[in-house]
Amino acid sequence: MEFNLKYISLGILVFQTTSLVLTMRYSRTFKEEGPRYLASTAVVIAEMMKIVACLLLVYKDSSYSLKGLNRVLQDEIINKPMETLKLAIPSGIYTLQNNLLYVALSNLDAATYQVTYQLKVLTTALFSVTMLGKNLGLYQWLSLLTLMAGVALVQWPTDTPEDLKKEISTGSQFIGLIAVLSACFSSGFAGVYFEKILKGTKQSVWIRNIQLGLFGSIFGMMGVFVYDGQRVADHGVFQGYNKFTWIVVTLQALGGLVIAAVIKYADNILKGFATSLSIILSTLISFFWLQDFVPTSVFFFGTFLVIVATFLYGYEPKDTTDLSRA
């Protein structure tokens, strides 16, 4: 049963991430009168929606009893302040990571960002080994290297005159590179740290997400105040919001719950594989539906490498010691 839940969670994550990438891209490029919606406020609203969804799930687990819900919240959150504070670390790092990615995309071209950010899969594996004591076999290490090579090839664009005309200073490229590398390490550390908390406690995953969402909302609102405080004061929190914005926010909120389920039933490295596969699916859908991408032979070869890496990671060689049994 747990085996099925693991791969069902991974499949849902691929679908959720692919849908989020496509709708987010459309919502950020959709031209409309007035100011564009602020990404910082969308992050905060997604965290709040995640808290509400988790509260409903805890309410369901409490046999639809408000008294039961109140008792669980008091016992697991209010009466355990130290356990709750543990979630401040990954929550703060996730918030920092989101800010770093905005800095990276402001200073690096999309290709460099996409390729470099896949190093988070490797950092996740390294933190899994050091923090969780996970043992990775030869096939898993080979699959990680193959995955990174495949995704790098898939995301490698062809040069166009417009791209060649862009001039980016060495200083800004260095800032962008440092930002994306820092995001890779923060993503790996925060993900494995959260995995360790989930697997080292009997608390409900929904309670943990409520705790994570509370700190995420606080850190997120701090980011809104620092980065977009003046624009919020001028045009309001919901400036530029439309139906596509709300779809993106909803997918972000649900994505946090799906990721939690993936970590609970699988591990963080498999989550990285699912995310990488969703990047390829997003590229395919962009070509066939949005028609804004033309695949090359390099793209197809990269796709092949990622598929091979996915199967290679789950491969377990047979134990030859069992062959002697009669």
GROMACS .gro file of C-alpha atoms in nm:
model
  326
    1MET     CA    1   0.000   0.000   0.000
    2GLU     CA    2   0.282   0.240   0.088
    3PHE     CA    3   0.449   0.160  -0.245
    4ASN     CA    4   0.134   0.266  -0.431
    5LEU     CA    5   0.096   0.583  -0.222
    6LYS     CA    6   0.455   0.676  -0.299
    7TYR     CA    7   0.417   0.666  -0.675
    8ILE     CA    8   0.066   0.810  -0.671
    9SER     CA    9   0.206   1.108  -0.477
   10LEU     CA   10   0.490   1.145  -0.727
   11GLY     CA   11   0.247   1.133  -1.021
   12ILE     CA   12   0.026   1.400  -0.866
   13LEU     CA   13   0.334   1.613  -0.799
   14VAL     CA   14   0.441   1.593  -1.165
   15PHE     CA   15   0.092   1.699  -1.275
   16GLN     CA   16   0.072   1.980  -1.017
   17THR     CA   17   0.416   2.118  -1.094
   18THR     CA   18   0.360   2.106  -1.471
   19SER     CA   19   0.025   2.283  -1.439
   20LEU     CA   20   0.178   2.544  -1.208
   21VAL     CA   21   0.464   2.621  -1.448
   22LEU     CA   22   0.233   2.665  -1.747
   23THR     CA   23  -0.031   2.875  -1.569
   24MET     CA   24   0.231   3.086  -1.394
   25ARG     CA   25   0.408   3.157  -1.721
   26TYR     CA   26   0.083   3.260  -1.883
   27SER     CA   27  -0.022   3.474  -1.588
   28ARG     CA   28   0.311   3.659  -1.585
   29THR     CA   29   0.312   3.720  -1.963
   30PHE     CA   30  -0.060   3.793  -2.000
   31LYS     CA   31  -0.087   4.162  -2.089
   32GLU     CA   32  -0.362   4.348  -1.913
   33GLU     CA   33  -0.432   4.707  -1.823
   34GLY     CA   34  -0.311   4.815  -1.482
   35PRO     CA   35  -0.027   4.686  -1.265
   36ARG     CA   36   0.082   4.322  -1.270
   37TYR     CA   37   0.015   4.113  -0.961
   38LEU     CA   38   0.291   4.095  -0.704
   39ALA     CA   39   0.459   3.758  -0.665
   40SER     CA   40   0.536   3.830  -0.299
   41THR     CA   41   0.168   3.868  -0.212
   42ALA     CA   42   0.079   3.556  -0.411
   43VAL     CA   43   0.326   3.355  -0.199
   44VAL     CA   44   0.168   3.480   0.125
   45ILE     CA   45  -0.187   3.407   0.006
   46ALA     CA   46  -0.083   3.058  -0.101
   47GLU     CA   47   0.058   2.994   0.248
   48MET     CA   48  -0.269   3.111   0.405
   49MET     CA   49  -0.472   2.890   0.172
   50LYS     CA   50  -0.251   2.597   0.267
   51ILE     CA   51  -0.319   2.662   0.636
   52VAL     CA   52  -0.695   2.666   0.573
   53ALA     CA   53  -0.675   2.342   0.372
   54CYS     CA   54  -0.476   2.171   0.647
   55LEU     CA   55  -0.719   2.292   0.913
   56LEU     CA   56  -1.001   2.133   0.716
   57LEU     CA   57  -0.807   1.807   0.690
   58VAL     CA   58  -0.737   1.806   1.065
   59TYR     CA   59  -1.107   1.883   1.122
   60LYS     CA   60  -1.192   1.578   0.909
   61ASP     CA   61  -0.947   1.360   1.104
   62SER     CA   62  -1.112   1.485   1.426
   63SER     CA   63  -1.445   1.334   1.313
   64TYR     CA   64  -1.574   1.677   1.209
   65SER     CA   65  -1.566   1.799   1.569
   66LEU     CA   66  -1.470   2.160   1.645
   67LYS     CA   67  -1.382   2.058   1.999
   68GLY     CA   68  -1.159   1.786   1.863
   69LEU     CA   69  -0.993   2.029   1.624
   70ASN     CA   70  -0.933   2.280   1.902
   71ARG     CA   71  -0.788   2.008   2.125
   72VAL     CA   72  -0.548   1.889   1.855
   73LEU     CA   73  -0.429   2.242   1.780
   74GLN     CA   74  -0.370   2.312   2.149
   75ASP     CA   75  -0.196   1.981   2.216
   76GLU     CA   76   0.023   1.975   1.906
   77ILE     CA   77   0.098   2.345   1.843
   78ILE     CA   78   0.028   2.569   2.141
   79ASN     CA   79   0.141   2.327   2.412
   80LYS     CA   80   0.452   2.224   2.218
   81PRO     CA   81   0.624   2.555   2.139
   82MET     CA   82   0.968   2.402   2.088
   83GLU     CA   83   0.835   2.150   1.836
   84THR     CA   84   0.658   2.433   1.656
   85LEU     CA   85   0.971   2.649   1.651
   86LYS     CA   86   1.161   2.373   1.471
   87LEU     CA   87   0.958   2.454   1.161
   88ALA     CA   88   1.081   2.814   1.164
   89ILE     CA   89   1.415   2.698   1.022
   90PRO     CA   90   1.293   2.531   0.700
   91SER     CA   91   1.020   2.792   0.662
   92GLY     CA   92   1.269   3.078   0.681
   93ILE     CA   93   1.503   2.902   0.439
   94TYR     CA   94   1.221   2.842   0.191
   95THR     CA   95   1.135   3.213   0.205
   96LEU     CA   96   1.501   3.304   0.152
   97GLN     CA   97   1.515   3.056  -0.136
   98ASN     CA   98   1.223   3.221  -0.314
   99ASN     CA   99   1.389   3.562  -0.281
  100LEU     CA  100   1.718   3.422  -0.411
  101LEU     CA  101   1.547   3.281  -0.718
  102TYR     CA  102   1.403   3.624  -0.800
  103VAL     CA  103   1.756   3.769  -0.773
  104ALA     CA  104   1.894   3.489  -0.991
  105LEU     CA  105   1.634   3.538  -1.264
  106SER     CA  106   1.698   3.912  -1.259
  107ASN     CA  107   2.068   3.861  -1.335
  108LEU     CA  108   2.088   3.537  -1.536
  109ASP     CA  109   1.928   3.426  -1.860
  110ALA     CA  110   1.665   3.155  -1.834
  111ALA     CA  111   1.889   2.880  -1.976
  112THR     CA  112   2.168   2.936  -1.725
  113TYR     CA  113   1.917   2.954  -1.441
  114GLN     CA  114   1.735   2.634  -1.542
  115VAL     CA  115   2.054   2.433  -1.585
  116THR     CA  116   2.227   2.557  -1.270
  117TYR     CA  117   1.922   2.521  -1.048
  118GLN     CA  118   1.910   2.147  -1.119
  119LEU     CA  119   2.209   2.120  -0.885
  120LYS     CA  120   1.949   2.117  -0.606
  121VAL     CA  121   1.896   1.748  -0.684
  122LEU     CA  122   2.261   1.678  -0.606
  123THR     CA  123   2.262   1.896  -0.292
  124THR     CA  124   1.949   1.715  -0.173
  125ALA     CA  125   2.126   1.382  -0.216
  126LEU     CA  126   2.431   1.505  -0.028
  127PHE     CA  127   2.224   1.640   0.261
  128SER     CA  128   2.023   1.315   0.265
  129VAL     CA  129   2.346   1.121   0.311
  130THR     CA  130   2.490   1.351   0.579
  131MET     CA  131   2.173   1.440   0.773
  132LEU     CA  132   1.959   1.130   0.735
  133GLY     CA  133   2.235   0.871   0.705
  134LYS     CA  134   2.090   0.756   0.373
  135ASN     CA  135   2.306   0.517   0.176
  136LEU     CA  136   2.306   0.568  -0.199
  137GLY     CA  137   2.427   0.290  -0.423
  138LEU     CA  138   2.635   0.319  -0.736
  139TYR     CA  139   2.327   0.311  -0.960
  140GLN     CA  140   2.168   0.598  -0.765
  141TRP     CA  141   2.476   0.818  -0.794
  142LEU     CA  142   2.497   0.741  -1.165
  143SER     CA  143   2.127   0.824  -1.201
  144LEU     CA  144   2.178   1.160  -1.030
  145LEU     CA  145   2.459   1.251  -1.269
  146THR     CA  146   2.256   1.126  -1.566
  147LEU     CA  147   1.954   1.326  -1.452
  148MET     CA  148   2.151   1.649  -1.429
  149ALA     CA  149   2.308   1.592  -1.769
  150GLY     CA  150   1.971   1.514  -1.926
  151VAL     CA  151   1.788   1.814  -1.783
  152ALA     CA  152   2.079   2.038  -1.878
  153LEU     CA  153   2.053   1.918  -2.240
  154VAL     CA  154   1.674   1.957  -2.243
  155GLN     CA  155   1.691   2.314  -2.116
  156TRP     CA  156   1.984   2.417  -2.336
  157PRO     CA  157   1.843   2.666  -2.590
  158THR     CA  158   1.954   2.744  -2.941
  159ASP     CA  159   2.116   3.082  -2.988
  160THR     CA  160   1.913   3.350  -3.160
  161PRO     CA  161   2.017   3.696  -3.275
  162GLU     CA  162   1.807   3.846  -2.998
  163ASP     CA  163   1.990   3.640  -2.739
  164LEU     CA  164   2.327   3.735  -2.879
  165LYS     CA  165   2.243   4.105  -2.860
  166LYS     CA  166   2.183   4.087  -2.488
  167GLU     CA  167   2.476   4.222  -2.290
  168ILE     CA  168   2.496   4.128  -1.926
  169SER     CA  169   2.776   4.262  -1.712
  170THR     CA  170   3.018   4.022  -1.545
  171GLY     CA  171   2.917   4.160  -1.207
  172SER     CA  172   2.545   4.088  -1.254
  173GLN     CA  173   2.619   3.739  -1.386
  174PHE     CA  174   2.827   3.669  -1.075
  175ILE     CA  175   2.545   3.791  -0.849
  176GLY     CA  176   2.295   3.573  -1.031
  177LEU     CA  177   2.523   3.270  -1.014
  178ILE     CA  178   2.582   3.312  -0.640
  179ALA     CA  179   2.206   3.354  -0.587
  180VAL     CA  180   2.107   3.038  -0.776
  181LEU     CA  181   2.384   2.830  -0.614
  182SER     CA  182   2.274   2.953  -0.271
  183ALA     CA  183   1.916   2.862  -0.362
  184CYS     CA  184   2.029   2.510  -0.457
  185PHE     CA  185   2.193   2.458  -0.119
  186SER     CA  186   1.906   2.615   0.074
  187SER     CA  187   1.653   2.401  -0.117
  188GLY     CA  188   1.845   2.082  -0.045
  189PHE     CA  189   1.899   2.162   0.323
  190ALA     CA  190   1.544   2.280   0.395
  191GLY     CA  191   1.386   1.986   0.213
  192VAL     CA  192   1.595   1.724   0.394
  193TYR     CA  193   1.553   1.902   0.728
  194PHE     CA  194   1.174   1.895   0.682
  195GLU     CA  195   1.194   1.529   0.581
  196LYS     CA  196   1.388   1.452   0.898
  197ILE     CA  197   1.126   1.627   1.111
  198LEU     CA  198   0.839   1.442   0.941
  199LYS     CA  199   0.999   1.100   0.973
  200GLY     CA  200   1.118   1.162   1.329
  201THR     CA  201   0.780   1.243   1.478
  202LYS     CA  202   0.432   1.098   1.513
  203GLN     CA  203   0.266   1.432   1.447
  204SER     CA  204   0.027   1.457   1.155
  205VAL     CA  205   0.173   1.587   0.832
  206TRP     CA  206  -0.117   1.836   0.826
  207ILE     CA  207  -0.017   1.975   1.166
  208ARG     CA  208   0.338   2.015   1.044
  209ASN     CA  209   0.215   2.203   0.738
  210ILE     CA  210   0.005   2.434   0.956
  211GLN     CA  211   0.317   2.513   1.157
  212LEU     CA  212   0.519   2.559   0.839
  213GLY     CA  213   0.249   2.780   0.688
  214LEU     CA  214   0.229   3.003   0.995
  215PHE     CA  215   0.599   3.083   0.982
  216GLY     CA  216   0.589   3.103   0.603
  217SER     CA  217   0.311   3.363   0.620
  218ILE     CA  218   0.508   3.568   0.872
  219PHE     CA  219   0.832   3.558   0.672
  220GLY     CA  220   0.636   3.617   0.351
  221MET     CA  221   0.463   3.927   0.488
  222MET     CA  222   0.802   4.058   0.594
  223GLY     CA  223   0.913   4.013   0.234
  224VAL     CA  224   0.605   4.198   0.106
  225PHE     CA  225   0.680   4.488   0.340
  226VAL     CA  226   1.049   4.505   0.243
  227TYR     CA  227   1.023   4.452  -0.134
  228ASP     CA  228   0.674   4.570  -0.232
  229GLY     CA  229   0.554   4.780   0.060
  230GLN     CA  230   0.518   5.098  -0.142
  231ARG     CA  231   0.338   4.930  -0.431
  232VAL     CA  232   0.098   4.761  -0.192
  233ALA     CA  233   0.031   5.097  -0.029
  234ASP     CA  234  -0.036   5.254  -0.370
  235HIS     CA  235  -0.245   4.985  -0.539
  236GLY     CA  236  -0.341   4.731  -0.270
  237VAL     CA  237  -0.253   4.368  -0.200
  238PHE     CA  238  -0.468   4.226  -0.480
  239GLN     CA  239  -0.346   4.456  -0.755
  240GLY     CA  240  -0.340   4.285  -1.093
  241TYR     CA  241  -0.515   3.970  -0.969
  242ASN     CA  242  -0.729   3.780  -1.220
  243LYS     CA  243  -0.857   3.425  -1.261
  244PHE     CA  244  -0.519   3.300  -1.379
  245THR     CA  245  -0.352   3.449  -1.074
  246TRP     CA  246  -0.591   3.264  -0.846
  247ILE     CA  247  -0.526   2.939  -1.034
  248VAL     CA  248  -0.153   2.986  -0.976
  249VAL     CA  249  -0.204   3.064  -0.607
  250THR     CA  250  -0.429   2.760  -0.562
  251LEU     CA  251  -0.180   2.530  -0.734
  252GLN     CA  252   0.095   2.668  -0.513
  253ALA     CA  253  -0.110   2.603  -0.200
  254LEU     CA  254  -0.194   2.247  -0.305
  255GLY     CA  255   0.163   2.190  -0.416
  256GLY     CA  256   0.288   2.235  -0.061
  257LEU     CA  257   0.056   1.958   0.059
  258VAL     CA  258   0.156   1.728  -0.228
  259ILE     CA  259   0.526   1.784  -0.154
  260ALA     CA  260   0.461   1.699   0.211
  261ALA     CA  261   0.294   1.374   0.104
  262VAL     CA  262   0.583   1.293  -0.129
  263ILE     CA  263   0.836   1.342   0.151
  264LYS     CA  264   0.624   1.131   0.385
  265TYR     CA  265   0.579   0.834   0.153
  266ALA     CA  266   0.894   0.857  -0.059
  267ASP     CA  267   1.199   1.078  -0.015
  268ASN     CA  268   1.325   1.418  -0.119
  269ILE     CA  269   1.545   1.291  -0.403
  270LEU     CA  270   1.250   1.127  -0.578
  271LYS     CA  271   1.068   1.457  -0.540
  272GLY     CA  272   1.354   1.615  -0.734
  273PHE     CA  273   1.312   1.358  -1.011
  274ALA     CA  274   0.940   1.432  -1.033
  275THR     CA  275   1.011   1.803  -1.057
  276SER     CA  276   1.268   1.746  -1.332
  277LEU     CA  277   1.020   1.535  -1.527
  278SER     CA  278   0.763   1.811  -1.496
  279ILE     CA  279   1.009   2.053  -1.656
  280ILE     CA  280   1.031   1.826  -1.959
  281LEU     CA  281   0.652   1.789  -1.974
  282SER     CA  282   0.616   2.166  -1.954
  283THR     CA  283   0.855   2.202  -2.247
  284LEU     CA  284   0.660   1.945  -2.452
  285ILE     CA  285   0.327   2.112  -2.379
  286SER     CA  286   0.478   2.449  -2.466
  287PHE     CA  287   0.570   2.309  -2.806
  288PHE     CA  288   0.247   2.125  -2.891
  289TRP     CA  289  -0.008   2.362  -2.730
  290LEU     CA  290   0.153   2.701  -2.681
  291GLN     CA  291   0.375   2.657  -2.988
  292ASP     CA  292   0.653   2.875  -2.847
  293PHE     CA  293   0.929   2.612  -2.845
  294VAL     CA  294   1.097   2.407  -3.119
  295PRO     CA  295   1.265   2.088  -2.991
  296THR     CA  296   1.600   1.980  -3.128
  297SER     CA  297   1.791   1.653  -3.134
  298VAL     CA  298   1.966   1.770  -2.816
  299PHE     CA  299   1.625   1.801  -2.651
  300PHE     CA  300   1.525   1.446  -2.744
  301PHE     CA  301   1.857   1.308  -2.623
  302GLY     CA  302   1.818   1.492  -2.292
  303THR     CA  303   1.466   1.352  -2.255
  304PHE     CA  304   1.600   1.003  -2.308
  305LEU     CA  305   1.868   1.055  -2.041
  306VAL     CA  306   1.612   1.176  -1.785
  307ILE     CA  307   1.386   0.876  -1.847
  308VAL     CA  308   1.683   0.641  -1.812
  309ALA     CA  309   1.787   0.818  -1.491
  310THR     CA  310   1.437   0.782  -1.346
  311PHE     CA  311   1.438   0.406  -1.394
  312LEU     CA  312   1.803   0.377  -1.291
  313TYR     CA  313   1.741   0.543  -0.955
  314GLY     CA  314   1.479   0.284  -0.860
  315TYR     CA  315   1.684  -0.011  -0.986
  316GLU     CA  316   1.788  -0.260  -0.719
  317PRO     CA  317   2.036  -0.527  -0.827
  318LYS     CA  318   1.954  -0.879  -0.718
  319ASP     CA  319   2.136  -1.013  -0.417
  320THR     CA  320   2.360  -1.291  -0.548
  321THR     CA  321   2.381  -1.449  -0.203
  322ASP     CA  322   2.022  -1.566  -0.245
  323LEU     CA  323   2.106  -1.769  -0.555
  324SER     CA  324   2.261  -2.049  -0.350
  325ARG     CA  325   1.939  -2.119  -0.163
  326ALA     CA  326   1.783  -2.454  -0.249
   0.00000   0.00000   0.00000
